[in-house]
Amino acid sequence: MRKRLGILLSGRGSNFEAIARNVASGKLDCEVGFVFSNKPNAPGLKRARELGLTCGAMESAGQDRAAFDGQVARLLHEQGVDLVCLAGYMRLLSGHFIQQFPGRILNIHPSLLPAFPGLDAQYQALAHGVKVTGCTVHFVDEQLDSGPILLQTAVPVLDSDTLEELSARILAQEHKIYSEAISWVLKGNYRIEGRRVIET
Ligand code: GAR
């Protein structure tokens, strides 16, 4: 049976769309089983509905984190999700949520972690004056933008870069490596040694 992805997003959803495109074209051998947003008006959620995918949404603002995450986990279980992919899900997950999907939650972040975790990673890179930045796909643990790293791609920071130009250059790479990392995890040919994810 094809593995089912659960995609969690809070905004634009371009990483979700890239994944959905690769699923539709057969490049990614799985299905998008469920798309959830903690922002009911997220453009990415609207797009998921247009694509006819099963969706859910609950506003997270003002909610107790553990209770909210408990409801989200229940929805993911109900939809038979095998792998949870955070795609611009701008919310820290509770430990209990993470424990319910051991080694089965991925995140994408727009920097070469451990540099520039948290919000506005592309702005942080520009402000710091680095010459190279990039993106990272990693397993999710209980710390922010932490967890063993699956894939990274570097992109140059040009002297002339605006925030928008740098973000777009990184995003183009995000759209590639997220599907590659998902494919790798679904194949299961890796082992985790400490923080290292090693191909087997
Ligand atoms: C992406 O750049 C993603 O890496 C970032 O949010 C953006 C979402 O874009 N995630 C984080 O910063 C997580 N810490 P998208 O909604 O178009 O996929």
PDB file of C-alpha atoms and ligand atoms in Angstrom:
ATOM      1  CA  MET A   1       0.000   0.000   0.000  1.00  0.00           C
ATOM      2  CA  ARG A   2       1.248   3.494  -0.798  1.00  0.00           C
ATOM      3  CA  LYS A   3       2.484   5.449   2.187  1.00  0.00           C
ATOM      4  CA  ARG A   4       0.402   8.440   3.208  1.00  0.00           C
ATOM      5  CA  LEU A   5       1.877  11.889   3.833  1.00  0.00           C
ATOM      6  CA  GLY A   6       0.312  14.337   6.261  1.00  0.00           C
ATOM      7  CA  ILE A   7       1.348  17.880   5.382  1.00  0.00           C
ATOM      8  CA  LEU A   8       1.136  20.666   7.946  1.00  0.00           C
ATOM      9  CA  LEU A   9       1.345  24.249   6.708  1.00  0.00           C
ATOM     10  CA  SER A  10       0.592  27.759   7.928  1.00  0.00           C
ATOM     11  CA  GLY A  11       0.876  29.966   4.853  1.00  0.00           C
ATOM     12  CA  ARG A  12       1.639  30.091   1.147  1.00  0.00           C
ATOM     13  CA  GLY A  13       2.191  26.362   0.759  1.00  0.00           C
ATOM     14  CA  SER A  14       4.688  26.344  -2.103  1.00  0.00           C
ATOM     15  CA  ASN A  15       6.597  23.439  -0.545  1.00  0.00           C
ATOM     16  CA  PHE A  16       3.334  21.540  -0.207  1.00  0.00           C
ATOM     17  CA  GLU A  17       2.557  22.242  -3.883  1.00  0.00           C
ATOM     18  CA  ALA A  18       5.987  21.041  -4.981  1.00  0.00           C
ATOM     19  CA  ILE A  19       5.449  17.803  -3.065  1.00  0.00           C
ATOM     20  CA  ALA A  20       1.925  17.399  -4.466  1.00  0.00           C
ATOM     21  CA  ARG A  21       3.263  17.942  -8.020  1.00  0.00           C
ATOM     22  CA  ASN A  22       5.885  15.246  -7.528  1.00  0.00           C
ATOM     23  CA  VAL A  23       3.278  12.858  -6.153  1.00  0.00           C
ATOM     24  CA  ALA A  24       0.971  13.557  -9.108  1.00  0.00           C
ATOM     25  CA  SER A  25       3.754  13.001 -11.648  1.00  0.00           C
ATOM     26  CA  GLY A  26       4.812   9.750  -9.985  1.00  0.00           C
ATOM     27  CA  LYS A  27       8.253  11.105  -9.048  1.00  0.00           C
ATOM     28  CA  LEU A  28       7.293  10.550  -5.419  1.00  0.00           C
ATOM     29  CA  ASP A  29       5.780   7.139  -4.759  1.00  0.00           C
ATOM     30  CA  CYS A  30       3.250   7.961  -2.022  1.00  0.00           C
ATOM     31  CA  GLU A  31       0.032   9.894  -1.612  1.00  0.00           C
ATOM     32  CA  VAL A  32      -0.872  13.139   0.097  1.00  0.00           C
ATOM     33  CA  GLY A  33      -3.302  11.676   2.613  1.00  0.00           C
ATOM     34  CA  PHE A  34      -4.079  14.794   4.586  1.00  0.00           C
ATOM     35  CA  VAL A  35      -3.277  18.513   4.601  1.00  0.00           C
ATOM     36  CA  PHE A  36      -3.735  20.448   7.824  1.00  0.00           C
ATOM     37  CA  SER A  37      -3.336  24.113   8.655  1.00  0.00           C
ATOM     38  CA  ASN A  38      -3.368  25.969  11.946  1.00  0.00           C
ATOM     39  CA  LYS A  39      -4.445  29.008   9.891  1.00  0.00           C
ATOM     40  CA  PRO A  40      -7.856  28.345   8.306  1.00  0.00           C
ATOM     41  CA  ASN A  41      -7.261  31.070   5.685  1.00  0.00           C
ATOM     42  CA  ALA A  42      -3.818  29.854   4.612  1.00  0.00           C
ATOM     43  CA  PRO A  43      -3.429  30.085   0.810  1.00  0.00           C
ATOM     44  CA  GLY A  44      -1.766  26.653   0.845  1.00  0.00           C
ATOM     45  CA  LEU A  45      -4.893  25.116   2.347  1.00  0.00           C
ATOM     46  CA  LYS A  46      -7.071  26.714  -0.333  1.00  0.00           C
ATOM     47  CA  ARG A  47      -4.799  25.207  -2.988  1.00  0.00           C
ATOM     48  CA  ALA A  48      -4.987  21.779  -1.322  1.00  0.00           C
ATOM     49  CA  ARG A  49      -8.778  21.953  -1.410  1.00  0.00           C
ATOM     50  CA  GLU A  50      -8.678  22.928  -5.100  1.00  0.00           C
ATOM     51  CA  LEU A  51      -6.574  19.815  -5.706  1.00  0.00           C
ATOM     52  CA  GLY A  52      -9.307  17.749  -4.076  1.00  0.00           C
ATOM     53  CA  LEU A  53      -7.175  16.628  -1.141  1.00  0.00           C
ATOM     54  CA  THR A  54      -8.551  15.791   2.295  1.00  0.00           C
ATOM     55  CA  CYS A  55      -7.955  18.860   4.458  1.00  0.00           C
ATOM     56  CA  GLY A  56      -8.412  20.019   8.009  1.00  0.00           C
ATOM     57  CA  ALA A  57      -7.949  23.357   9.752  1.00  0.00           C
ATOM     58  CA  MET A  58      -8.134  24.770  13.252  1.00  0.00           C
ATOM     59  CA  GLU A  59      -7.009  28.214  14.340  1.00  0.00           C
ATOM     60  CA  SER A  60      -4.184  27.778  16.828  1.00  0.00           C
ATOM     61  CA  ALA A  61      -4.002  31.329  18.188  1.00  0.00           C
ATOM     62  CA  GLY A  62      -4.870  31.393  21.866  1.00  0.00           C
ATOM     63  CA  GLN A  63      -5.114  27.601  22.149  1.00  0.00           C
ATOM     64  CA  ASP A  64      -3.329  25.483  24.728  1.00  0.00           C
ATOM     65  CA  ARG A  65      -0.395  23.905  22.871  1.00  0.00           C
ATOM     66  CA  ALA A  66      -0.724  20.379  24.245  1.00  0.00           C
ATOM     67  CA  ALA A  67      -4.501  20.240  23.729  1.00  0.00           C
ATOM     68  CA  PHE A  68      -4.266  21.691  20.214  1.00  0.00           C
ATOM     69  CA  ASP A  69      -1.474  19.314  19.190  1.00  0.00           C
ATOM     70  CA  GLY A  70      -3.445  16.421  20.663  1.00  0.00           C
ATOM     71  CA  GLN A  71      -6.321  17.207  18.311  1.00  0.00           C
ATOM     72  CA  VAL A  72      -3.997  17.532  15.329  1.00  0.00           C
ATOM     73  CA  ALA A  73      -2.337  14.182  16.157  1.00  0.00           C
ATOM     74  CA  ARG A  74      -5.750  12.551  16.383  1.00  0.00           C
ATOM     75  CA  LEU A  75      -6.687  13.844  12.920  1.00  0.00           C
ATOM     76  CA  LEU A  76      -3.397  12.578  11.477  1.00  0.00           C
ATOM     77  CA  HIS A  77      -3.956   9.137  13.014  1.00  0.00           C
ATOM     78  CA  GLU A  78      -7.557   9.059  11.778  1.00  0.00           C
ATOM     79  CA  GLN A  79      -6.331   9.783   8.257  1.00  0.00           C
ATOM     80  CA  GLY A  80      -3.767   6.967   8.473  1.00  0.00           C
ATOM     81  CA  VAL A  81      -0.796   9.258   7.983  1.00  0.00           C
ATOM     82  CA  ASP A  82       2.585   7.484   7.880  1.00  0.00           C
ATOM     83  CA  LEU A  83       4.904  10.477   7.571  1.00  0.00           C
ATOM     84  CA  VAL A  84       4.269  14.013   8.823  1.00  0.00           C
ATOM     85  CA  CYS A  85       5.861  16.778   6.727  1.00  0.00           C
ATOM     86  CA  LEU A  86       6.035  20.287   8.143  1.00  0.00           C
ATOM     87  CA  ALA A  87       5.938  22.673   5.200  1.00  0.00           C
ATOM     88  CA  GLY A  88       6.067  26.183   6.588  1.00  0.00           C
ATOM     89  CA  TYR A  89       4.187  25.103   9.725  1.00  0.00           C
ATOM     90  CA  MET A  90       5.099  28.060  11.912  1.00  0.00           C
ATOM     91  CA  ARG A  91       4.383  26.510  15.243  1.00  0.00           C
ATOM     92  CA  LEU A  92       6.518  24.656  17.745  1.00  0.00           C
ATOM     93  CA  LEU A  93       5.230  21.117  18.319  1.00  0.00           C
ATOM     94  CA  SER A  94       4.680  19.743  21.813  1.00  0.00           C
ATOM     95  CA  GLY A  95       6.804  16.838  23.016  1.00  0.00           C
ATOM     96  CA  HIS A  96       3.774  14.593  23.246  1.00  0.00           C
ATOM     97  CA  PHE A  97       2.939  15.178  19.577  1.00  0.00           C
ATOM     98  CA  ILE A  98       6.496  14.379  18.515  1.00  0.00           C
ATOM     99  CA  GLN A  99       6.541  11.195  20.602  1.00  0.00           C
ATOM    100  CA  GLN A 100       3.455   9.953  18.772  1.00  0.00           C
ATOM    101  CA  PHE A 101       5.319   9.944  15.430  1.00  0.00           C
ATOM    102  CA  PRO A 102       8.802   8.742  16.352  1.00  0.00           C
ATOM    103  CA  GLY A 103      11.250   9.353  13.501  1.00  0.00           C
ATOM    104  CA  ARG A 104       8.288  10.189  11.272  1.00  0.00           C
ATOM    105  CA  ILE A 105       8.193  13.994  11.284  1.00  0.00           C
ATOM    106  CA  LEU A 106      10.229  16.034   8.797  1.00  0.00           C
ATOM    107  CA  ASN A 107      10.755  19.773   8.540  1.00  0.00           C
ATOM    108  CA  ILE A 108      12.250  22.086   5.951  1.00  0.00           C
ATOM    109  CA  HIS A 109      14.095  25.208   7.015  1.00  0.00           C
ATOM    110  CA  PRO A 110      15.493  27.998   4.813  1.00  0.00           C
ATOM    111  CA  SER A 111      19.083  28.013   6.118  1.00  0.00           C
ATOM    112  CA  LEU A 112      22.010  25.674   6.515  1.00  0.00           C
ATOM    113  CA  LEU A 113      21.199  24.560  10.047  1.00  0.00           C
ATOM    114  CA  PRO A 114      22.424  24.931  12.733  1.00  0.00           C
ATOM    115  CA  ALA A 115      22.913  28.473  11.383  1.00  0.00           C
ATOM    116  CA  PHE A 116      19.918  30.782  11.639  1.00  0.00           C
ATOM    117  CA  PRO A 117      17.171  28.729  13.274  1.00  0.00           C
ATOM    118  CA  GLY A 118      13.786  30.264  14.034  1.00  0.00           C
ATOM    119  CA  LEU A 119      11.950  32.974  12.160  1.00  0.00           C
ATOM    120  CA  ASP A 120      13.211  34.964   9.173  1.00  0.00           C
ATOM    121  CA  ALA A 121      16.216  32.730   8.472  1.00  0.00           C
ATOM    122  CA  GLN A 122      16.857  34.394   5.109  1.00  0.00           C
ATOM    123  CA  TYR A 123      16.880  37.849   6.757  1.00  0.00           C
ATOM    124  CA  GLN A 124      19.198  36.534   9.462  1.00  0.00           C
ATOM    125  CA  ALA A 125      21.614  35.261   6.787  1.00  0.00           C
ATOM    126  CA  LEU A 126      21.647  38.618   4.974  1.00  0.00           C
ATOM    127  CA  ALA A 127      22.034  40.557   8.220  1.00  0.00           C
ATOM    128  CA  HIS A 128      24.924  38.349   9.309  1.00  0.00           C
ATOM    129  CA  GLY A 129      26.713  38.858   6.013  1.00  0.00           C
ATOM    130  CA  VAL A 130      27.277  35.191   5.186  1.00  0.00           C
ATOM    131  CA  LYS A 131      28.375  34.446   1.625  1.00  0.00           C
ATOM    132  CA  VAL A 132      26.627  31.078   1.483  1.00  0.00           C
ATOM    133  CA  THR A 133      23.314  29.961   2.945  1.00  0.00           C
ATOM    134  CA  GLY A 134      20.769  27.373   1.824  1.00  0.00           C
ATOM    135  CA  CYS A 135      18.128  25.004   3.096  1.00  0.00           C
ATOM    136  CA  THR A 136      17.883  21.931   5.285  1.00  0.00           C
ATOM    137  CA  VAL A 137      15.495  18.999   5.611  1.00  0.00           C
ATOM    138  CA  HIS A 138      15.715  17.378   9.026  1.00  0.00           C
ATOM    139  CA  PHE A 139      13.893  15.060  11.381  1.00  0.00           C
ATOM    140  CA  VAL A 140      11.970  16.958  14.026  1.00  0.00           C
ATOM    141  CA  ASP A 141      12.867  16.645  17.678  1.00  0.00           C
ATOM    142  CA  GLU A 142      11.729  18.670  20.648  1.00  0.00           C
ATOM    143  CA  GLN A 143      14.035  21.638  20.025  1.00  0.00           C
ATOM    144  CA  LEU A 144      13.448  24.369  17.471  1.00  0.00           C
ATOM    145  CA  ASP A 145      14.793  23.564  13.966  1.00  0.00           C
ATOM    146  CA  SER A 146      16.899  20.816  15.460  1.00  0.00           C
ATOM    147  CA  GLY A 147      16.993  17.058  14.853  1.00  0.00           C
ATOM    148  CA  PRO A 148      19.157  14.876  12.588  1.00  0.00           C
ATOM    149  CA  ILE A 149      19.778  16.350   9.146  1.00  0.00           C
ATOM    150  CA  LEU A 150      18.719  14.450   6.016  1.00  0.00           C
ATOM    151  CA  LEU A 151      19.663  16.808   3.192  1.00  0.00           C
ATOM    152  CA  GLN A 152      21.076  20.290   2.710  1.00  0.00           C
ATOM    153  CA  THR A 153      21.710  22.439  -0.342  1.00  0.00           C
ATOM    154  CA  ALA A 154      23.886  25.537  -0.336  1.00  0.00           C
ATOM    155  CA  VAL A 155      23.102  28.674  -2.326  1.00  0.00           C
ATOM    156  CA  PRO A 156      25.315  31.740  -2.761  1.00  0.00           C
ATOM    157  CA  VAL A 157      24.428  35.097  -1.237  1.00  0.00           C
ATOM    158  CA  LEU A 158      25.130  37.756  -3.860  1.00  0.00           C
ATOM    159  CA  ASP A 159      26.234  41.289  -2.993  1.00  0.00           C
ATOM    160  CA  SER A 160      23.248  42.651  -4.884  1.00  0.00           C
ATOM    161  CA  ASP A 161      20.691  40.363  -3.183  1.00  0.00           C
ATOM    162  CA  THR A 162      17.466  41.705  -1.781  1.00  0.00           C
ATOM    163  CA  LEU A 163      15.642  39.598   0.790  1.00  0.00           C
ATOM    164  CA  GLU A 164      13.162  38.569  -1.900  1.00  0.00           C
ATOM    165  CA  GLU A 165      15.864  37.484  -4.351  1.00  0.00           C
ATOM    166  CA  LEU A 166      17.754  35.442  -1.776  1.00  0.00           C
ATOM    167  CA  SER A 167      14.525  33.849  -0.472  1.00  0.00           C
ATOM    168  CA  ALA A 168      13.489  32.873  -4.012  1.00  0.00           C
ATOM    169  CA  ARG A 169      16.899  31.290  -4.713  1.00  0.00           C
ATOM    170  CA  ILE A 170      16.640  29.247  -1.514  1.00  0.00           C
ATOM    171  CA  LEU A 171      12.994  28.330  -2.140  1.00  0.00           C
ATOM    172  CA  ALA A 172      13.798  26.839  -5.552  1.00  0.00           C
ATOM    173  CA  GLN A 173      16.181  24.447  -3.784  1.00  0.00           C
ATOM    174  CA  GLU A 174      13.682  23.736  -0.983  1.00  0.00           C
ATOM    175  CA  HIS A 175      11.233  22.501  -3.594  1.00  0.00           C
ATOM    176  CA  LYS A 176      13.817  19.978  -4.815  1.00  0.00           C
ATOM    177  CA  ILE A 177      15.304  18.628  -1.610  1.00  0.00           C
ATOM    178  CA  TYR A 178      12.080  18.193   0.326  1.00  0.00           C
ATOM    179  CA  SER A 179      10.771  15.592  -2.121  1.00  0.00           C
ATOM    180  CA  GLU A 180      14.190  13.918  -2.279  1.00  0.00           C
ATOM    181  CA  ALA A 181      14.294  13.632   1.502  1.00  0.00           C
ATOM    182  CA  ILE A 182      10.718  12.296   1.659  1.00  0.00           C
ATOM    183  CA  SER A 183      11.555   9.706  -0.961  1.00  0.00           C
ATOM    184  CA  TRP A 184      14.640   8.659   1.016  1.00  0.00           C
ATOM    185  CA  VAL A 185      12.711   8.309   4.275  1.00  0.00           C
ATOM    186  CA  LEU A 186       9.939   6.327   2.583  1.00  0.00           C
ATOM    187  CA  LYS A 187      12.510   3.942   1.106  1.00  0.00           C
ATOM    188  CA  GLY A 188      13.986   3.532   4.580  1.00  0.00           C
ATOM    189  CA  ASN A 189      17.572   3.005   3.478  1.00  0.00           C
ATOM    190  CA  TYR A 190      19.170   5.005   6.272  1.00  0.00           C
ATOM    191  CA  ARG A 191      20.148   4.650   9.884  1.00  0.00           C
ATOM    192  CA  ILE A 192      20.541   7.367  12.486  1.00  0.00           C
ATOM    193  CA  GLU A 193      23.766   7.441  14.498  1.00  0.00           C
ATOM    194  CA  GLY A 194      23.638  10.246  17.027  1.00  0.00           C
ATOM    195  CA  ARG A 195      22.863  13.272  14.910  1.00  0.00           C
ATOM    196  CA  ARG A 196      24.008  11.682  11.653  1.00  0.00           C
ATOM    197  CA  VAL A 197      21.618  10.216   9.091  1.00  0.00           C
ATOM    198  CA  ILE A 198      23.628   7.639   7.164  1.00  0.00           C
ATOM    199  CA  GLU A 199      22.606   5.981   3.894  1.00  0.00           C
ATOM    200  CA  THR A 200      22.503   2.209   4.083  1.00  0.00           C
TER     201      THR A 200
HETATM  202  C1  GAR B   1       9.725  28.048   3.588  1.00  0.00           C
HETATM  203  O1  GAR B   1      10.785  28.883   3.205  1.00  0.00           O
HETATM  204  C2  GAR B   1      10.143  27.144   4.730  1.00  0.00           C
HETATM  205  O2  GAR B   1      11.474  26.705   4.623  1.00  0.00           O
HETATM  206  C3  GAR B   1       9.973  28.057   5.921  1.00  0.00           C
HETATM  207  O3  GAR B   1       8.763  28.706   5.667  1.00  0.00           O
HETATM  208  C4  GAR B   1       8.608  28.858   4.236  1.00  0.00           C
HETATM  209  C5  GAR B   1       7.256  28.321   3.861  1.00  0.00           C
HETATM  210  O4  GAR B   1       7.004  28.550   2.500  1.00  0.00           O
HETATM  211  N1  GAR B   1       9.947  27.334   7.169  1.00  0.00           N
HETATM  212  C6  GAR B   1      10.510  27.773   8.281  1.00  0.00           C
HETATM  213  O5  GAR B   1      11.068  28.843   8.381  1.00  0.00           O
HETATM  214  C7  GAR B   1      10.433  26.792   9.452  1.00  0.00           C
HETATM  215  N2  GAR B   1      11.253  27.215  10.534  1.00  0.00           N
HETATM  216  P1  GAR B   1       5.840  27.800   1.761  1.00  0.00           P
HETATM  217  O6  GAR B   1       4.577  28.002   2.607  1.00  0.00           O
HETATM  218  O7  GAR B   1       5.724  28.468   0.432  1.00  0.00           O
HETATM  219  O8  GAR B   1       6.211  26.355   1.647  1.00  0.00           O
END
